[in-house]
Coordinates of C-alpha atoms in Angstrom, one line a residue:
M10 CA 72.5 69.8 142.8
G11 CA 68.8 70.0 143.5
R12 CA 65.8 70.8 141.5
T13 CA 66.3 74.6 141.8
N14 CA 69.8 74.2 140.4
R15 CA 68.7 72.4 137.2
K16 CA 67.6 75.7 135.7
R17 CA 70.9 77.5 136.4
R18 CA 72.2 77.6 132.8
S19 CA 70.4 78.9 129.7
T20 CA 69.9 76.1 127.1
L21 CA 70.3 76.5 123.4
A22 CA 67.6 79.1 124.0
N23 CA 64.9 79.4 121.5
R24 CA 66.7 77.5 118.8
A25 CA 64.0 74.8 118.7
I26 CA 61.0 75.8 116.8
A27 CA 58.9 78.0 119.0
A28 CA 55.7 76.4 117.9
S29 CA 56.8 73.0 119.2
A30 CA 56.4 74.2 122.8
A31 CA 52.7 74.7 122.4
L32 CA 52.4 71.5 120.4
A33 CA 54.1 69.4 123.1
L34 CA 51.4 70.6 125.5
G35 CA 48.7 69.2 123.4
G36 CA 48.7 71.2 120.1
G37 CA 47.1 69.7 117.0
G38 CA 50.3 69.2 114.9
L39 CA 52.0 66.7 117.2
L40 CA 48.8 65.0 118.0
A41 CA 48.1 64.4 114.4
A42 CA 51.6 63.1 114.0
N43 CA 50.8 60.4 116.5
I44 CA 48.6 58.6 114.0
Y45 CA 51.8 57.6 112.3
A46 CA 53.9 57.3 115.5
S47 CA 55.2 53.8 114.7
A48 CA 56.3 54.4 111.1
G49 CA 58.1 51.7 109.2
E50 CA 60.6 51.9 106.4
G51 CA 60.2 48.3 105.2
K52 CA 62.1 46.6 102.3
N53 CA 60.9 49.2 99.8
S54 CA 62.5 52.2 101.6
T55 CA 62.7 54.4 98.5
Q56 CA 59.0 53.9 97.8
N57 CA 58.2 54.6 101.4
A58 CA 60.1 57.9 101.3
Q59 CA 58.1 59.0 98.3
T60 CA 54.7 58.4 99.7
T61 CA 52.3 61.2 100.4
A62 CA 53.6 63.8 102.7
A63 CA 50.7 63.5 105.2
S64 CA 51.9 59.9 106.0
V65 CA 55.4 60.9 107.0
A66 CA 55.8 60.1 110.7
T67 CA 59.4 61.0 111.5
I68 CA 62.8 61.7 110.1
K69 CA 65.6 59.2 109.6
C70 CA 69.2 60.5 109.1
P71 CA 72.4 58.6 109.0
D72 CA 74.2 58.7 112.3
V73 CA 77.5 60.4 111.4
G74 CA 79.0 59.9 114.8
Q75 CA 78.9 56.2 114.6
Q76 CA 80.9 56.3 111.4
L77 CA 83.9 58.1 113.0
R78 CA 86.6 55.7 114.1
N79 CA 89.8 57.7 114.1
V80 CA 89.5 61.3 115.1
P81 CA 92.7 63.0 116.4
Q82 CA 92.4 64.1 120.0
R83 CA 93.0 67.7 119.2
A84 CA 90.1 67.6 116.7
R85 CA 87.6 65.9 119.1
A86 CA 86.1 69.1 120.6
G87 CA 85.3 70.6 117.3
V88 CA 83.9 67.4 115.9
D89 CA 81.7 66.8 119.0
K90 CA 80.2 70.3 118.6
E91 CA 79.5 69.7 114.9
L92 CA 77.9 66.3 115.8
A93 CA 75.7 68.1 118.4
A94 CA 74.7 70.6 115.7
L95 CA 73.5 67.7 113.5
D96 CA 71.3 66.6 116.4
Q97 CA 69.9 70.1 116.8
Q98 CA 69.1 70.3 113.1
I99 CA 67.2 67.0 113.2
T100 CA 65.3 68.2 116.3
E101 CA 64.3 71.4 114.6
A102 CA 63.3 69.6 111.4
Y103 CA 61.2 67.1 113.3
A104 CA 59.4 70.0 115.2
R105 CA 58.6 71.5 111.8
L106 CA 57.4 68.2 110.5
A107 CA 55.1 67.8 113.4
S108 CA 53.7 71.4 113.3
T109 CA 52.9 71.6 109.6
R110 CA 50.5 68.7 109.1
Q111 CA 47.9 70.8 107.5
A112 CA 50.3 72.2 105.0
Q113 CA 51.6 68.8 104.2
A114 CA 48.1 67.5 103.5
G115 CA 47.6 70.2 100.9
D116 CA 51.0 69.9 99.2
A117 CA 52.6 66.5 98.4
G118 CA 56.0 68.2 98.0
F119 CA 56.0 70.1 101.2
V120 CA 58.0 67.7 103.3
Q121 CA 60.7 67.4 100.7
N122 CA 60.9 71.0 99.7
S123 CA 60.3 72.7 103.1
I124 CA 61.8 70.3 105.6
L125 CA 64.1 67.6 104.2
G126 CA 65.7 69.7 101.5
P127 CA 66.8 72.5 103.9
L128 CA 67.8 69.9 106.5
N129 CA 70.0 68.0 104.0
S130 CA 71.7 71.3 102.9
K131 CA 72.5 72.2 106.6
R132 CA 73.8 68.7 107.2
T133 CA 76.1 68.8 104.1
A134 CA 77.7 72.0 105.4
T135 CA 78.1 70.6 108.9
I136 CA 79.6 67.3 107.7
E137 CA 82.1 69.2 105.6
R138 CA 83.1 71.1 108.8
I139 CA 83.6 67.8 110.5
S140 CA 86.0 66.7 107.7
I141 CA 87.9 70.0 107.9
N142 CA 88.3 69.6 111.7
I143 CA 89.7 66.1 111.3
K144 CA 92.1 67.2 108.6
R145 CA 93.3 70.2 110.6
G146 CA 93.9 67.9 113.6
G147 CA 96.2 65.8 111.5
G148 CA 93.8 63.0 110.6
T149 CA 92.1 61.7 107.5
A150 CA 88.4 62.2 107.1
P151 CA 86.8 58.8 106.6
S152 CA 85.8 58.0 103.0
G153 CA 82.1 58.3 102.3
V154 CA 81.3 60.5 105.2
G155 CA 80.1 63.1 102.7
N156 CA 77.4 60.7 101.6
L157 CA 75.7 60.8 105.1
S158 CA 73.9 64.1 104.7
K159 CA 70.7 62.8 103.1
C160 CA 67.7 62.4 105.5
T161 CA 64.5 60.7 104.5
G162 CA 60.9 60.9 105.8
W163 CA 59.4 57.7 107.2
S164 CA 55.9 56.8 106.3
A165 CA 53.3 54.4 107.9
G166 CA 53.6 51.0 106.2
Q167 CA 52.6 47.4 106.8
P168 CA 53.5 45.8 110.1
N169 CA 56.6 43.8 110.2
T170 CA 56.1 41.4 113.1
N171 CA 58.4 39.0 114.8
A172 CA 56.1 37.2 117.3
G173 CA 57.9 35.0 119.7
Q174 CA 61.5 35.7 118.7
G175 CA 63.7 36.2 121.6
N176 CA 66.8 38.3 122.3
N177 CA 69.5 36.6 120.4
G178 CA 72.3 38.4 122.1
Q179 CA 74.5 36.6 124.5
N180 CA 73.8 36.8 128.2
N181 CA 76.1 34.1 129.5
G182 CA 77.7 34.5 132.8
G183 CA 76.6 38.0 133.4
Q184 CA 78.0 39.2 130.1
G185 CA 74.9 40.7 128.5
Q186 CA 75.3 41.3 124.8
G187 CA 72.2 43.4 124.2
N188 CA 70.3 42.8 121.0
N189 CA 73.1 42.6 118.5
G190 CA 70.7 43.7 115.9
Q191 CA 68.4 40.7 116.3
G192 CA 65.1 42.3 117.1
G193 CA 62.7 42.2 119.9
N194 CA 61.1 39.6 122.2
A195 CA 57.4 39.4 122.1
G196 CA 57.3 36.3 124.2
Q197 CA 54.8 33.6 124.1
G198 CA 51.5 34.7 122.6
G199 CA 52.7 38.3 122.0
Q200 CA 53.1 40.2 118.7
A201 CA 56.3 42.2 118.6
S202 CA 57.0 44.8 116.0
Q203 CA 60.5 44.4 114.8
P204 CA 62.4 47.0 112.8
P205 CA 63.5 45.6 109.5
A206 CA 67.1 44.8 108.9
G207 CA 69.1 47.9 108.1
G208 CA 67.3 50.1 110.7
G209 CA 63.7 50.2 109.7
A210 CA 61.1 51.2 112.3
S211 CA 58.3 49.1 113.8
Q212 CA 54.7 49.6 112.8
P213 CA 51.7 48.8 115.1
P214 CA 49.1 46.3 114.0
A215 CA 46.2 47.7 112.1
G216 CA 44.1 50.0 114.4
G217 CA 47.1 50.5 116.7
G218 CA 47.4 54.2 116.1
Q219 CA 46.1 56.7 118.5
T220 CA 45.2 60.4 118.5
G221 CA 46.6 61.3 121.9
N222 CA 47.6 59.8 125.2
G223 CA 47.4 62.7 127.7
G224 CA 51.1 63.1 128.1
Q225 CA 53.7 63.0 125.4
G226 CA 52.1 65.6 123.2
G227 CA 51.3 63.1 120.5
N228 CA 54.8 61.7 119.6
G229 CA 54.6 58.4 121.4
P230 CA 54.4 56.0 122.9
V231 CA 51.5 54.1 121.2
A232 CA 49.5 51.1 122.2
A233 CA 51.7 48.8 120.2
D234 CA 54.7 49.8 122.3
F235 CA 53.2 47.9 125.4
Q236 CA 52.8 44.2 126.2
D237 CA 51.4 42.3 129.2
I238 CA 54.4 40.7 130.9
R239 CA 52.3 37.6 131.6
T240 CA 52.2 36.9 127.8
V241 CA 56.0 36.7 127.6
Q242 CA 57.7 33.3 127.5
P243 CA 60.0 32.8 130.5
S244 CA 63.7 32.5 129.7
N245 CA 65.3 29.1 129.9
K246 CA 68.8 30.5 130.1
R247 CA 70.8 29.4 133.1
G248 CA 72.1 32.0 135.4
V249 CA 69.3 34.6 135.2
G250 CA 68.4 35.4 138.7
A251 CA 65.1 36.3 140.2
N252 CA 66.1 39.9 140.3
G253 CA 66.9 40.0 136.6
L254 CA 70.6 40.3 137.0
A255 CA 72.6 37.4 135.6
A256 CA 75.0 35.4 137.6
N257 CA 78.5 35.2 136.1
G258 CA 78.9 31.5 135.7
R259 CA 80.5 28.7 137.7
S260 CA 84.0 29.4 136.6
G261 CA 86.2 32.4 136.0
S262 CA 85.9 35.4 138.3
R263 CA 82.7 34.8 140.2
G264 CA 82.7 37.6 142.8
T265 CA 80.6 40.7 142.9
F266 CA 80.9 44.3 144.0
T267 CA 77.8 46.4 144.8
T268 CA 77.8 50.1 145.2
S269 CA 74.8 52.0 146.6
C270 CA 74.4 55.5 145.3
G271 CA 70.7 56.3 145.9
T272 CA 67.8 56.9 143.4
N273 CA 68.4 60.6 142.6
G274 CA 66.2 61.8 145.4
N275 CA 67.9 65.2 145.2
D276 CA 66.6 65.7 141.6
N277 CA 69.9 66.0 139.9
H278 CA 68.8 66.3 136.3
N279 CA 70.0 67.9 133.1
T280 CA 69.7 67.5 129.3
D281 CA 73.4 67.3 128.7
N282 CA 75.6 64.4 127.8
V283 CA 79.2 65.0 128.8
I284 CA 80.3 61.9 127.0
V285 CA 78.8 62.5 123.6
A286 CA 78.4 66.3 123.5
P287 CA 80.9 67.8 125.9
G288 CA 80.7 71.6 126.1
V289 CA 77.2 71.6 124.5
T290 CA 74.2 72.5 126.6
N291 CA 71.1 70.3 125.9
G292 CA 73.3 67.9 123.9
A293 CA 71.0 65.0 124.8
H294 CA 67.7 66.7 123.9
H295 CA 66.2 64.7 126.7
L296 CA 66.5 64.6 130.5
H297 CA 68.8 62.4 132.5
D298 CA 68.7 61.1 136.0
Y299 CA 72.2 61.2 137.7
V300 CA 73.4 59.2 140.7
G301 CA 76.9 59.1 142.1
N302 CA 78.9 62.0 140.8
Q303 CA 77.1 65.3 141.4
N304 CA 79.1 67.6 139.1
N305 CA 78.1 65.9 135.8
D306 CA 77.0 68.4 133.2
A307 CA 78.3 69.2 129.7
F308 CA 81.1 71.4 131.0
A309 CA 82.6 69.0 133.6
S310 CA 86.2 68.2 133.1
D311 CA 87.8 65.0 134.4
E312 CA 89.3 67.2 137.1
D313 CA 85.9 68.5 138.1
L314 CA 84.5 65.0 138.2
A315 CA 87.4 63.7 140.3
A316 CA 86.9 66.5 142.8
S317 CA 83.1 66.3 143.0
E318 CA 80.8 65.1 145.8
T319 CA 79.1 61.7 145.4
T320 CA 75.8 60.3 146.5
C321 CA 77.4 56.8 146.8
Q322 CA 77.7 55.5 150.3
N323 CA 81.2 54.3 149.5
Q324 CA 83.0 57.7 149.1
G325 CA 85.7 55.9 147.1
D326 CA 83.1 55.8 144.3
K327 CA 82.7 59.1 142.5
S328 CA 81.7 57.5 139.3
S329 CA 78.8 59.0 137.3
Y330 CA 75.8 56.8 136.5
F331 CA 73.1 58.3 134.3
W332 CA 70.1 57.3 132.2
P333 CA 67.0 58.9 130.6
V334 CA 64.2 59.7 133.0
L335 CA 61.0 57.6 133.0
R336 CA 57.9 59.8 132.8
L337 CA 54.2 59.0 133.6
Q338 CA 52.0 60.1 130.7
D339 CA 48.8 61.0 132.7
G340 CA 48.4 64.6 131.5
S341 CA 50.5 66.1 134.3
Q342 CA 53.6 68.2 133.7
D343 CA 56.9 68.6 135.5
F344 CA 59.4 71.5 136.0
D345 CA 60.8 71.3 132.5
Q346 CA 57.5 71.6 130.5
N347 CA 58.6 74.8 128.9
N348 CA 62.3 73.9 128.5
D349 CA 64.5 72.6 125.7
G350 CA 65.0 68.9 126.2
G351 CA 61.8 68.8 128.1
G352 CA 58.3 70.0 126.9
K353 CA 59.7 71.9 124.0
E354 CA 61.0 68.7 122.5
G355 CA 58.1 66.4 123.4
N356 CA 59.4 65.1 126.7
V357 CA 56.5 65.8 128.9
G358 CA 54.8 64.2 131.9
K359 CA 55.6 63.6 135.5
I360 CA 59.2 62.4 136.2
L361 CA 59.2 59.2 138.1
Q362 CA 61.9 58.5 140.7
A363 CA 63.1 54.9 140.9
S364 CA 62.2 53.1 144.1
Q365 CA 65.4 51.1 143.7
A366 CA 68.6 51.6 141.8
Q367 CA 70.9 48.6 142.1
L368 CA 74.5 49.1 140.7
K369 CA 76.4 45.8 140.6
F370 CA 79.7 44.8 139.1
V371 CA 80.4 41.2 138.2
G372 CA 83.2 39.2 136.7
N373 CA 84.0 37.2 133.6
K374 CA 83.1 33.5 133.3
K375 CA 86.4 32.6 131.5
G376 CA 89.0 34.3 133.8
N377 CA 90.0 37.2 135.9
V378 CA 89.2 40.9 135.3
V379 CA 91.5 43.8 135.4
A380 CA 91.0 47.3 136.8
M381 CA 89.1 49.9 134.8
P382 CA 91.1 53.0 134.1
T383 CA 90.1 56.3 135.7
A384 CA 87.7 58.3 133.5
L385 CA 86.7 55.3 131.4
R386 CA 83.5 56.2 129.6
I387 CA 81.0 53.5 128.5
I388 CA 77.7 54.1 126.7
T389 CA 75.4 51.1 126.3
G390 CA 72.2 51.0 124.3
D391 CA 71.3 53.5 121.6
A392 CA 69.1 56.6 122.2
K393 CA 68.5 56.6 118.5
A394 CA 67.8 52.9 118.0
F395 CA 64.4 53.5 116.5
V396 CA 65.9 55.2 113.5
N397 CA 69.4 53.8 113.6
G398 CA 68.4 50.2 113.8
L399 CA 69.3 47.6 116.4
A400 CA 73.1 47.2 116.0
N401 CA 73.7 49.0 119.3
A402 CA 70.4 48.5 121.1
N403 CA 70.6 47.0 124.6
T404 CA 67.3 47.1 126.4
N405 CA 65.6 44.8 128.9
W406 CA 62.2 45.6 130.3
S407 CA 60.3 43.5 132.8
C408 CA 58.3 43.5 136.1
T409 CA 59.1 42.4 139.6
G410 CA 58.2 38.8 140.2
F411 CA 58.5 38.2 136.4
E412 CA 62.1 39.0 135.8
N413 CA 62.8 35.7 134.0
R414 CA 60.6 37.2 131.3
Q415 CA 62.3 40.1 129.4
L416 CA 61.0 42.5 126.7
T417 CA 63.4 44.3 124.4
D418 CA 61.2 46.3 122.2
K419 CA 58.1 46.8 124.4
Y420 CA 57.2 48.5 127.6
P421 CA 55.8 46.0 130.1
I422 CA 52.3 46.1 131.5
C423 CA 52.7 44.7 135.0
P424 CA 50.0 43.0 137.1
R425 CA 48.7 44.6 140.3
G426 CA 51.4 44.7 143.0
S427 CA 54.3 44.4 140.5
S428 CA 56.7 47.2 139.5
V429 CA 58.3 48.1 136.2
V430 CA 62.0 47.1 135.9
R431 CA 64.7 48.4 133.6
T432 CA 67.9 46.2 133.5
T433 CA 71.1 47.1 131.7
N434 CA 74.3 45.0 131.3
F435 CA 77.3 47.0 130.1
Q436 CA 80.1 46.1 127.8
S437 CA 82.9 44.3 129.8
C438 CA 85.8 44.1 127.4
W439 CA 88.3 47.1 127.1
D440 CA 91.0 47.7 124.5
G441 CA 93.6 48.2 127.3
Q442 CA 94.5 51.7 126.1
N443 CA 91.7 54.3 125.6
I444 CA 89.2 55.8 128.0
D445 CA 87.0 56.8 125.1
S446 CA 86.8 56.6 121.3
A447 CA 85.7 58.9 118.5
N448 CA 82.3 57.1 118.3
H449 CA 82.3 56.4 122.1
R450 CA 82.0 52.7 121.5
S451 CA 85.0 51.2 119.7
H452 CA 87.2 51.2 122.9
V453 CA 84.9 48.7 124.7
A454 CA 83.0 45.6 123.6
F455 CA 80.7 42.8 124.8
V456 CA 82.2 39.4 125.4
Q457 CA 81.9 36.7 122.7
A458 CA 79.5 33.9 123.1
D459 CA 82.0 31.8 125.0
G460 CA 82.7 34.6 127.5
T461 CA 86.1 35.7 126.0
C462 CA 87.1 39.1 124.8
A463 CA 88.1 39.4 121.1
N464 CA 90.8 41.4 119.4
G465 CA 93.2 41.4 122.4
F466 CA 90.7 43.3 124.6
K467 CA 90.9 42.8 128.4
A468 CA 88.1 41.7 130.6
I469 CA 86.9 44.3 133.1
P470 CA 84.2 44.3 135.8
Q471 CA 80.8 44.4 134.1
L472 CA 78.4 47.0 135.4
Q473 CA 74.8 45.8 135.8
V474 CA 72.1 48.4 136.5
R475 CA 68.6 47.5 137.7
L476 CA 66.0 50.3 138.1
V477 CA 62.6 49.6 139.7
Y478 CA 59.6 51.9 139.4
K479 CA 56.3 51.8 141.2
V480 CA 53.9 52.9 138.5
A481 CA 50.3 52.0 137.8
A482 CA 49.8 49.8 134.7
P483 CA 48.7 51.6 131.6
T484 CA 45.4 50.5 130.0
I485 CA 44.7 50.0 126.3
Q486 CA 41.2 50.8 125.0
N487 CA 40.2 50.8 121.3
G488 CA 43.8 50.9 120.3
T489 CA 44.7 53.8 122.5
V490 CA 47.0 53.6 125.6
K491 CA 45.9 55.6 128.7
N492 CA 48.3 56.6 131.5
A493 CA 51.3 55.3 129.6
F494 CA 54.9 55.7 130.7
A495 CA 57.9 56.2 128.6
V496 CA 61.6 57.0 128.6
D497 CA 62.7 60.4 127.4
S498 CA 64.2 60.3 123.9
F499 CA 65.4 62.4 121.0
P500 CA 62.1 63.8 119.5
E501 CA 62.3 61.9 116.2
N502 CA 62.7 58.6 118.0
L503 CA 59.1 58.8 119.3
H504 CA 59.8 57.5 122.9
K505 CA 60.2 53.9 121.8
P506 CA 61.3 51.4 124.4
I507 CA 64.1 50.2 122.2
T508 CA 65.8 53.6 122.7
D509 CA 66.5 53.1 126.4
H510 CA 70.2 53.5 127.2
N511 CA 72.7 53.9 130.1
D512 CA 75.9 55.8 130.7
F513 CA 78.9 55.3 133.0
I514 CA 82.1 57.3 133.7
N515 CA 84.5 55.5 136.1
F516 CA 85.8 57.6 139.0
F517 CA 86.5 54.9 141.6
D518 CA 89.6 55.8 143.5
A519 CA 92.5 53.3 143.1
N520 CA 92.0 51.6 146.5
T521 CA 88.3 51.0 145.9
M522 CA 88.9 49.8 142.3
N523 CA 91.6 47.4 143.5
K524 CA 89.2 46.1 146.2
M525 CA 86.5 45.6 143.5
V526 CA 88.9 43.6 141.3
N527 CA 90.1 41.5 144.2
C528 CA 86.6 40.7 145.4
I529 CA 85.5 39.7 141.9
N530 CA 88.6 37.6 141.1
T531 CA 88.5 35.8 144.5
G532 CA 84.8 35.0 144.4
K533 CA 83.7 37.3 147.2
Q534 CA 80.5 39.4 147.5
C535 CA 81.6 42.9 148.5
K536 CA 80.1 46.4 149.0

């Protein structure tokens, strides 16, 4: 599925605010918004929400999907479409927020009356339809879900820094825990901006705002989103290899299985997410790279995926591996500059192809692993972590030659000759029954600190993804970043590094999966 095929389907055509297309290409509204691009909702969130309209940087809405734990199977399709509608509503509201700065400056009630009020009304109706779908499917709507309609505007507040605090998640024996809500890692001598507890957003130090960066149309990233990797304190954790991927301990299942599926050289991209928004075009509102399975769009059934071609050298691996693209913000554009999910929603700039994409499965330091079921879906990280908070965040940014130094809430500035690295360690405990769950998370989990799986979950091979990009280091001058890079994101998340995420759908055939499990459990290194 090459570059010409990416345009084959119409998107949610013209549903995004038309003005946002022009703004994303350098219009004044989004550029003005960038002054507030690292808004914070500190401890006094109510006070922040009521500040002057002109200081509102983005929109925070409760993530309804994460509150759904028990949705009947026959209600899933309807619920997923309504959840996608909620995302579309926020996207449209953010575009209106960004395009009406002049009106906001002249009317303190504009944001509430013209943007948030209508958005909350739409959300109330959509959430009610979610409850109806669940009830019609034979389930019970979760209590309190009706209270999730209210969105607030985030304003620029005082910086909430967390200099020097590391990633407190577990990364023992290859079982990376992500952030577990513990904030970022500024490293030694750095100044990290940490979202406050409860999902606040980070604010750059004074003077860190900017009025444009030549690429993202004014909605991020900003200078405060970057840090020189050389200022980060090296990790003293045992088992972290020179390539950034953790070893899986000296006990338990010590083997590995590596699959080689290329770096998306055939430009297989779309803005769908078949896990979160099946049947919905542009459900991700940002562009994904795909390697492995070549039939992965919003409309692919499990049968379609199982019958698809794969870019993996081992043809027994038809799994789908996908992640948001990384773009260079140098003022250039790419094929999707006028498309939904691309330039229309603030995702602009040159798409960078990874120079390396390493896909490795490791074991469990306490014991053997079991086979993953066919069509198992795993999402790790949170594309909405900037507004959702860090509970599901799982990001690791670094540079080649410095991979014992990891950043979680900053993009790295790498020295000459060094490349940018994105590393992701997936959940490796499975409930033993389900290939997915209503919130797409509850059926899998990270290991506990001692390497065991809680709640009767079973240990499965842990996927580790390492992506390397040859990209020139950004420069920061007078609080402005030039030639930045950033991952694609939902528009309201302002292209923050903490929003990086990764997705996997297992379609290894039985023989290859059995080989993987045997290799891992017997301590072999297999491909």
